[in-house]
Structures are given as structure tokens and as C-alpha cells.
Coordinates of C-alpha atoms and ligand atoms in Angstrom, one line a residue:
Chain J
X1 CA 0.0 0.0 0.0
X2 CA 1.6 3.3 -1.0
X3 CA 0.9 6.7 0.6
X4 CA -1.2 9.2 -1.2
X5 CA -0.4 12.9 -0.9
X6 CA -3.5 15.1 -0.1
X7 CA -2.9 18.8 -0.6
X8 CA -4.4 21.0 2.2
X9 CA -2.8 24.5 2.2
X10 CA -4.7 25.8 5.2
X11 CA -3.4 28.2 7.8
X12 CA -2.8 26.5 11.2
X13 CA -4.7 29.3 12.9
X14 CA -7.7 29.1 10.6
X15 CA -10.1 28.0 13.3
X16 CA -9.0 30.9 15.5
X17 CA -9.1 33.3 12.6
X18 CA -12.8 32.3 11.9
X19 CA -13.7 33.0 15.5
X20 CA -11.8 36.3 15.4
X21 CA -13.9 37.3 12.4
X22 CA -17.1 36.6 14.5
X23 CA -15.8 38.8 17.3
X24 CA -15.1 41.5 14.8
X25 CA -18.6 41.3 13.4
X26 CA -20.2 41.5 16.9
X27 CA -18.2 44.6 17.8
X28 CA -18.9 46.1 14.5
X29 CA -22.6 45.7 15.0
X30 CA -22.5 47.8 18.2
X31 CA -19.9 50.1 16.7
X32 CA -17.4 49.4 19.4
X33 CA -13.8 50.3 18.6
X34 CA -11.5 47.6 19.9
X35 CA -7.8 47.4 20.9
X36 CA -5.8 44.2 21.5
X37 CA -3.2 45.5 23.9
X38 CA 0.0 43.4 24.2
X39 CA 3.2 43.8 26.1
X40 CA 5.7 41.9 28.3
X41 CA 4.8 41.6 32.0
X42 CA 5.3 44.9 33.8
X43 CA 5.5 47.1 30.8
X44 CA 2.6 49.1 32.0
X45 CA -0.5 47.7 30.3
X46 CA -2.8 48.1 33.2
X47 CA -1.4 51.6 34.1
X48 CA -1.9 52.6 30.4
X49 CA -5.5 51.4 30.4
X50 CA -6.2 53.2 33.6
X51 CA -4.7 56.4 32.3
X52 CA -6.7 56.1 29.1
X53 CA -9.9 55.5 31.0
X54 CA -9.3 58.5 33.3
X55 CA -8.8 60.8 30.3
X56 CA -11.8 59.8 28.3
X57 CA -14.4 58.6 30.9
X58 CA -16.4 61.8 30.7
X59 CA -16.9 61.3 26.9
X60 CA -16.7 57.6 26.1
X61 CA -17.6 54.3 27.8
X62 CA -14.8 51.7 27.9
X63 CA -15.1 48.0 28.5
X64 CA -12.0 46.0 29.4
X65 CA -11.2 42.3 29.1
X66 CA -8.3 41.3 31.3
X67 CA -6.4 38.2 30.3
X68 CA -4.4 36.5 33.0
X69 CA -2.7 33.2 33.3
X70 CA -4.0 32.7 36.9
X71 CA -7.3 33.4 38.6
X72 CA -6.2 36.7 40.1
X73 CA -8.5 39.7 39.6
X74 CA -6.1 42.4 40.6
X75 CA -6.1 44.1 37.2
X76 CA -9.8 43.7 36.6
X77 CA -10.6 45.1 40.1
X78 CA -8.6 48.3 39.3
X79 CA -10.7 48.9 36.2
X80 CA -14.0 48.3 38.0
X81 CA -12.8 50.8 40.7
X82 CA -12.2 53.3 37.9
X83 CA -15.9 52.9 37.1
X84 CA -15.8 50.8 33.9
X85 CA -17.1 47.3 33.3
X86 CA -14.3 44.7 33.2
X87 CA -14.2 40.9 32.8
X88 CA -11.4 38.7 33.9
X89 CA -10.5 35.8 31.6
X90 CA -8.3 33.2 33.2
X91 CA -6.3 31.4 30.4
X92 CA -5.6 28.5 32.7
X93 CA -1.8 28.9 32.3
X94 CA -1.9 29.6 28.6
X95 CA 0.5 32.2 27.4
X96 CA -2.0 34.2 25.3
X97 CA -5.7 34.9 24.8
X98 CA -7.3 33.4 21.8
X99 CA -10.4 34.4 19.9
X100 CA -12.8 32.0 21.6
X101 CA -11.7 33.3 25.1
X102 CA -12.4 36.8 23.9
X103 CA -15.8 35.7 22.6
X104 CA -16.7 34.4 26.2
X105 CA -15.6 37.8 27.5
X106 CA -17.8 39.7 25.0
X107 CA -20.8 37.6 26.3
X108 CA -20.3 39.2 29.7
X109 CA -19.9 42.9 28.6
X110 CA -22.8 45.4 27.8
X111 CA -21.5 45.9 24.3
X112 CA -24.4 48.1 23.2
X113 CA -23.4 50.6 25.9
X114 CA -19.7 50.7 25.0
X115 CA -17.7 52.9 22.7
X116 CA -14.4 51.3 23.2
X117 CA -13.1 47.9 24.2
X118 CA -9.6 47.3 25.4
X119 CA -8.3 43.8 25.8
X120 CA -5.3 43.4 28.1
X121 CA -3.5 40.4 26.7
X122 CA -1.3 38.1 28.7
X123 CA 2.1 39.6 29.3
X124 CA 4.3 37.9 26.7
X125 CA 6.0 39.1 23.5
X126 CA 5.9 35.9 21.5
X127 CA 2.6 34.0 21.7
X128 CA -0.1 36.7 21.6
X129 CA 1.2 37.8 18.2
X130 CA 0.1 34.6 16.6
X131 CA -3.6 34.7 17.8
X132 CA -5.8 37.2 16.1
X133 CA -8.7 38.3 18.4
X134 CA -10.8 40.2 15.9
X135 CA -10.0 43.7 17.2
X136 CA -9.7 46.9 15.1
X137 CA -6.1 47.4 16.1
X138 CA -3.2 45.6 17.7
X139 CA -1.2 47.8 20.1
X140 CA 2.1 47.0 21.8
X141 CA 3.2 48.8 24.9
X142 CA 7.0 48.6 24.9
X143 CA 8.7 50.1 27.9
X144 CA 12.1 51.7 28.2
X145 CA 13.6 49.4 30.9
X146 CA 13.1 46.4 28.6
X147 CA 15.9 47.7 26.5
X148 CA 16.3 49.1 22.9
X149 CA 16.9 45.7 21.3
X150 CA 13.4 44.3 21.6
X151 CA 12.3 44.8 17.9
X152 CA 15.5 42.9 16.9
X153 CA 14.7 40.0 19.3
X154 CA 11.0 39.8 18.8
X155 CA 10.4 40.8 15.2
X156 CA 7.2 38.9 14.9
X157 CA 5.1 40.9 17.3
X158 CA 6.3 44.2 15.7
X159 CA 5.3 43.0 12.2
X160 CA 1.6 42.8 13.0
X161 CA 1.2 46.0 15.0
X162 CA -1.1 49.0 14.1
X163 CA 0.1 51.2 17.1
X164 CA 3.2 51.3 19.2
X165 CA 3.3 52.9 22.7
X166 CA 6.8 53.5 24.2
X167 CA 6.1 53.7 27.9
X168 CA 8.1 54.8 30.9
X169 CA 9.9 57.7 29.0
X170 CA 10.4 59.2 32.4
X171 CA 13.1 56.6 32.9
X172 CA 15.1 57.5 29.7
X173 CA 17.4 59.7 31.7
X174 CA 18.5 56.8 33.9
X175 CA 18.7 54.0 31.4
X176 CA 20.9 53.4 28.3
X177 CA 18.1 53.2 25.8
X178 CA 19.1 54.3 22.3
X179 CA 15.8 55.6 20.9
X180 CA 17.2 55.9 17.3
X181 CA 18.4 52.3 17.4
X182 CA 15.0 51.1 18.8
X183 CA 13.0 53.0 16.2
X184 CA 15.2 51.9 13.3
X185 CA 14.4 48.2 14.2
X186 CA 10.7 49.1 14.3
X187 CA 10.9 51.0 11.0
X188 CA 12.6 48.0 9.2
X189 CA 9.8 45.7 10.4
X190 CA 6.8 48.0 10.2
X191 CA 7.4 51.2 8.2
X192 CA 5.5 54.2 9.3
X193 CA 4.0 52.6 12.4
X194 CA 1.9 55.0 14.5
X195 CA 4.0 55.5 17.6
X196 CA 3.4 57.3 20.9
X197 CA 6.2 57.8 23.4
X198 CA 4.5 58.2 26.8
X199 CA 4.9 58.1 30.5
X200 CA 2.1 56.7 32.5
X201 CA 3.8 58.1 35.6
X202 CA 4.1 61.8 34.6
X203 CA 1.3 61.7 31.9
X204 CA 3.7 63.0 29.3
X205 CA 2.7 62.1 25.7
X206 CA -0.7 60.8 26.6
X207 CA -2.6 63.7 25.1
X208 CA -1.4 62.7 21.6
X209 CA -2.5 59.1 22.1
X210 CA -5.9 60.2 23.4
X211 CA -6.4 62.5 20.4
X212 CA -5.6 59.6 18.1
X213 CA -7.8 57.2 20.0
X214 CA -10.9 59.4 20.2
X215 CA -10.7 60.1 16.5
X216 CA -10.7 56.4 15.9
X217 CA -13.6 55.8 18.3
X218 CA -15.7 58.5 16.5
X219 CA -14.8 57.2 13.1
X220 CA -16.0 53.7 14.1
X221 CA -19.4 55.3 15.1
X222 CA -19.8 56.5 11.6
X223 CA -18.9 53.3 9.7
Chain P
X1 CA 4.8 28.9 24.9
X2 CA 1.8 28.1 22.8
X3 CA 3.1 24.9 21.1
X4 CA 0.4 22.8 22.7
X5 CA -2.5 24.8 21.2
X6 CA -0.6 25.0 17.9
X7 CA -0.2 21.2 17.9
X8 CA -3.9 20.7 18.7
X9 CA -4.8 22.9 15.8
X10 CA -2.5 20.9 13.5
X11 CA -4.1 17.6 14.7
X12 CA -7.7 18.9 14.1
X13 CA -6.9 20.2 10.6
X14 CA -5.0 17.1 9.6
X15 CA -7.7 14.7 11.0
X16 CA -10.5 16.7 9.2
X17 CA -8.7 16.4 5.9
X18 CA -7.8 12.8 6.4
X19 CA -11.5 11.9 7.1
X20 CA -12.7 13.8 4.1
X21 CA -10.3 11.9 1.8
X22 CA -11.3 8.5 3.3
X23 CA -8.0 7.7 4.8
X24 CA -7.5 4.8 7.1
X25 CA -4.2 6.1 8.4
X26 CA -2.1 9.3 8.1
X27 CA 1.6 8.7 7.6
X28 CA 3.0 12.2 7.3
X29 CA 2.1 15.8 8.0
X30 CA 3.9 18.5 5.9
X31 CA 4.1 21.9 7.5
X32 CA 5.5 25.1 6.2
X33 CA 6.8 27.3 8.9
X34 CA 8.4 30.7 8.4
X35 CA 11.5 31.7 10.3
X36 CA 9.6 34.6 11.9
X37 CA 6.7 32.5 13.2
X38 CA 8.7 31.5 16.4
X39 CA 7.6 27.9 16.7
X40 CA 9.9 25.4 18.3
X41 CA 9.9 22.2 16.2
X42 CA 11.0 20.0 19.0
X43 CA 8.2 20.8 21.3
X44 CA 5.6 20.5 18.6
X45 CA 7.0 17.0 17.9
X46 CA 6.8 16.2 21.6
X47 CA 3.2 17.2 21.9
X48 CA 2.4 15.6 18.6
X49 CA 3.4 12.2 19.8
X50 CA 1.3 12.6 22.9
X51 CA -1.9 14.0 21.5
X52 CA -2.0 12.0 18.2
X53 CA -2.1 8.7 20.0
X54 CA -5.3 6.8 19.3
X55 CA -6.2 9.2 16.5
X56 CA -6.1 8.6 12.7
X57 CA -2.8 10.5 12.8
X58 CA -1.1 8.1 15.3
X59 CA 2.4 7.3 14.3
X60 CA 2.6 9.9 11.6
X61 CA 5.8 11.9 10.9
X62 CA 5.8 15.6 11.2
X63 CA 7.9 17.3 8.4
X64 CA 8.8 20.9 9.1
X65 CA 9.6 22.9 6.0
X66 CA 11.3 26.1 7.3
X67 CA 11.2 29.1 5.0
X68 CA 13.8 31.8 5.6
X69 CA 12.9 35.4 6.3
X70 CA 13.7 37.3 3.2
X71 CA 13.5 41.1 2.7
X72 CA 13.5 43.0 -0.5
X73 CA 15.0 46.5 -0.4
X74 CA 12.5 49.1 -1.7
X75 CA 15.3 51.5 -2.7
X76 CA 17.5 49.2 -4.7
X77 CA 15.5 45.9 -5.0
X78 CA 18.3 43.9 -3.5
X79 CA 17.0 40.7 -1.7
X80 CA 18.6 39.6 1.5
X81 CA 17.9 37.1 4.2
X82 CA 17.5 37.9 7.9
X83 CA 20.7 36.6 9.4
X84 CA 21.3 36.8 13.2
X85 CA 19.9 40.3 13.4
X86 CA 17.7 42.8 11.6
X87 CA 19.8 45.1 9.6
X88 CA 19.5 47.8 7.0
X89 CA 19.9 46.8 3.3
X90 CA 23.5 45.4 3.0
X91 CA 23.8 46.7 -0.5
X92 CA 22.6 50.4 -0.1
X93 CA 21.9 50.9 3.6
X94 CA 18.3 51.8 3.2
X95 CA 15.9 50.6 6.0
X96 CA 12.9 50.6 3.7
X97 CA 12.2 46.9 3.0
X98 CA 9.4 44.6 2.3
X99 CA 9.3 41.2 3.8
X100 CA 8.7 38.7 1.0
X101 CA 8.9 35.5 3.0
X102 CA 9.3 34.2 6.5
X103 CA 5.8 34.5 8.1
X104 CA 4.2 31.4 6.6
X105 CA 2.5 29.0 9.0
X106 CA 0.3 26.5 7.3
X107 CA -0.4 22.8 6.7
X108 CA 0.7 22.2 3.2
X109 CA -0.4 18.6 2.8
X110 CA -0.9 15.2 4.4
X111 CA 0.2 11.8 3.3
X112 CA -2.4 9.0 3.8
X113 CA -3.2 5.4 3.3
X114 CA -6.6 4.1 2.4
Ligands
GDP301 N1 8.5 54.9 36.1 C1 7.4 54.5 35.5 N2 6.8 53.4 36.0 C2 5.6 52.9 35.4 C3 5.1 53.6 34.3 N3 4.0 52.9 33.9 C4 3.9 51.8 34.7 N4 4.8 51.9 35.7 C5 5.0 50.9 36.8 O1 5.4 49.6 36.2 C6 4.8 48.6 37.0 C7 4.0 47.6 36.2 O2 2.9 48.3 35.7 P1 1.5 47.6 35.2 O3 0.7 48.6 34.7 O4 1.0 46.7 36.3 O5 2.1 46.6 34.1 P2 1.5 45.4 33.3 O6 2.0 44.1 34.0 O7 2.0 45.5 31.9 O8 0.0 45.5 33.4 C8 4.0 49.3 38.1 O9 4.8 49.3 39.3 C9 3.8 50.7 37.6 O10 3.6 51.6 38.6 C10 5.8 54.7 33.8 O11 5.5 55.4 32.8 N5 6.9 55.1 34.4
MG302 MG1 -1.6 44.2 34.0
ZN303 ZN1 19.1 48.5 -0.9

């Protein structure tokens, strides 16, 4: 008996991609602008989300999905304290959120009352890049103490981004971080990437991000 | 690492296609994996042997066809591969490139018996 070759040519993530498409359609129906926020642990994801909420809460309603590898609700509690609906998704040790976990999160949020959804992905620079969640944009929070070589070491995550936030700029004066070298790596991988250097501690640079974000939220309402 | 979920995806894709083609057994799985897709072959192989047990894919061989990351320079059209590190175009120094291969991640084909 000889083996027969059967051509397939199907993406390994095709099942996830189909689910991501359904998430996208649900958010589209309620005109909710959505952000998949990725970063390494401690880069400032939760701080950045809280700063964002504080600056737009008078104008827009924000829902948050918090992805965590363990059943700790520390981050979700902070969002709820800030007055916005949040759901905690425990990935059960998995290194990333996938589209079906996000779908479960969407079930628990009042989508028709929201203008913006932010998903805090699991802190990791490798795995989340591979799993599309169905958001409008993918955003990475890179932070100065992680070093200026990260685009060179983790090219994959930089390739797929729509927005880059460089956080903890208040620490630039203490750390050898060559901004030109960092940005050159980013430019090679993702030419013209929308980038906001910010400090979630001092608030520096956040206005430019908020302007960009609110224009996207409004645009989504119209389309 | 997400190799376990990746391996589960491969198994479900391969089993679907095997059933559709009326296979009694799958002997090989041919994957195409780009250099930038950060998948560790060894751990996929490890999970594969575990989770394919008692399925139509039991005992099949995983073949990893690795494609290199190749950039084309938008200034001078020179094509170069990603060596150890990202770098500007080695021919003209421009940093404006287009990635033309290296992000593939798909199941190319399966080999079956019927
Ligand atoms: N100096 C400084 N520290 C920051 C900044 N943003 C966040 N942090 C601190 O970094 C730590 C991790 O922040 P967190 O938001 O929990 O990061 P996450 O793990 O990515 O969600 C906390 O101690 C924050 O106070 C910043 O812009 N500057
Ligand atoms: Mg956090
Ligand atoms: Zn060139």
C-alpha cells in the first residue's frame, strides 16, 4: 500500500481566525472600537489602560477584558474601581488569549453601551502575536527598561502592529536606551508605524494618544 | 509557549482532511513554517506524539519545511535574508524593506493510506 499525498494548504490558525472574524462582526454591530493590547509583563499595560480611562471617561464608555494566566482579579478590580465594566479571563496557564476566550468575555460585557473595548492580553512578546482576536487594532506597549533591542529580538510581534506605545519615558534619563536604534528596528519591520512615546507616571505624551484614539472611536461610530 | 495549542490545531486540521479523503491512516504531515513564526519544532513534535495517540494520525511523521525570512529593499530591489539580526539593506543601507517570505505558517499537505 503506498501513501497518497493530499494537498491541504490551510493556515494552522484558521479556526482561531474564523472565531476572530465573528468577534469583529459582533463589535462592528455595536460600533465598538477595539484594541488588542499586548506587552511583556510589567511594561505598564494596566497603568496605560487606567490612564486612558481617566482621560476619556467623561466622553466615552470603555469595557475591558483582562487576560491573566492565573485566577487573580487584581487588574480587573482596578478597572472596576475606575468605574468601567471589566471581565477577567483566566487562560488556565496559557500564554496568550485566543479568539474564543475573547468571545466568552464579550458575552459578559454590555456591548451596546460601550464605545471602546480594550483587551489586556497576557504579558508575553511571542505568543499573543500569533492569535488574532478580531480587534480593530493591535497595540504594543513597549517600555524603556526592557531595552532598545526588543524589535530585533521579537520581530514577529512588531510586524503585525497597528500602534506602538513606548512607555516609561520618564526613565530614559536613567537607562541606556538608544531611541534611534530602537526606532530603526521598528521601521525595518513595520514602516510608518503610528508611535506614541508616553509616561504613565508623569502623563507626558498621553494627550497625543488620546487624540488619536478618540478620532478612531468617532470614526467607528460613523462606519 | 503556545506549542500545545498549535499542535492541537494541526491535529484537528489534519484529521478533518484525512477523514474527508477517506484515509485509514495518516503517515506524514507536511508543515510550512516561516523563520519569523517563532515555533519550536522539537516541542511541537513532543506534543504531537502525545496527542495524536489513538487518532487517525497516530504514528505519523511531522515534516517541518522552514522558510527563511527574506527582505526586498524598496530602494535598490536587493533581496537579503534575515541573518542573526535585523539590519538595513547590506547593499545600499536603506531601511525601507518589504518582507517577502518568513511569516508562513500552514499545513501544506498530508500523506495518507486508504
Ligand atoms: N516609572 C514608571 N513606572 C511605570 C510607568 N508605567 C507603569 N509603571 C510601573 O510599572 C509597574 C508595572 O505596571 P503595570 O501597569 O501593572 O504593568 P502590566 O503588567 O503590563 O499591566 C508598576 O509598578 C507601575 O507603577 C511609567 O510610565 N513610568
Ligand atoms: Mg496588568
Ligand atoms: Zn538597498
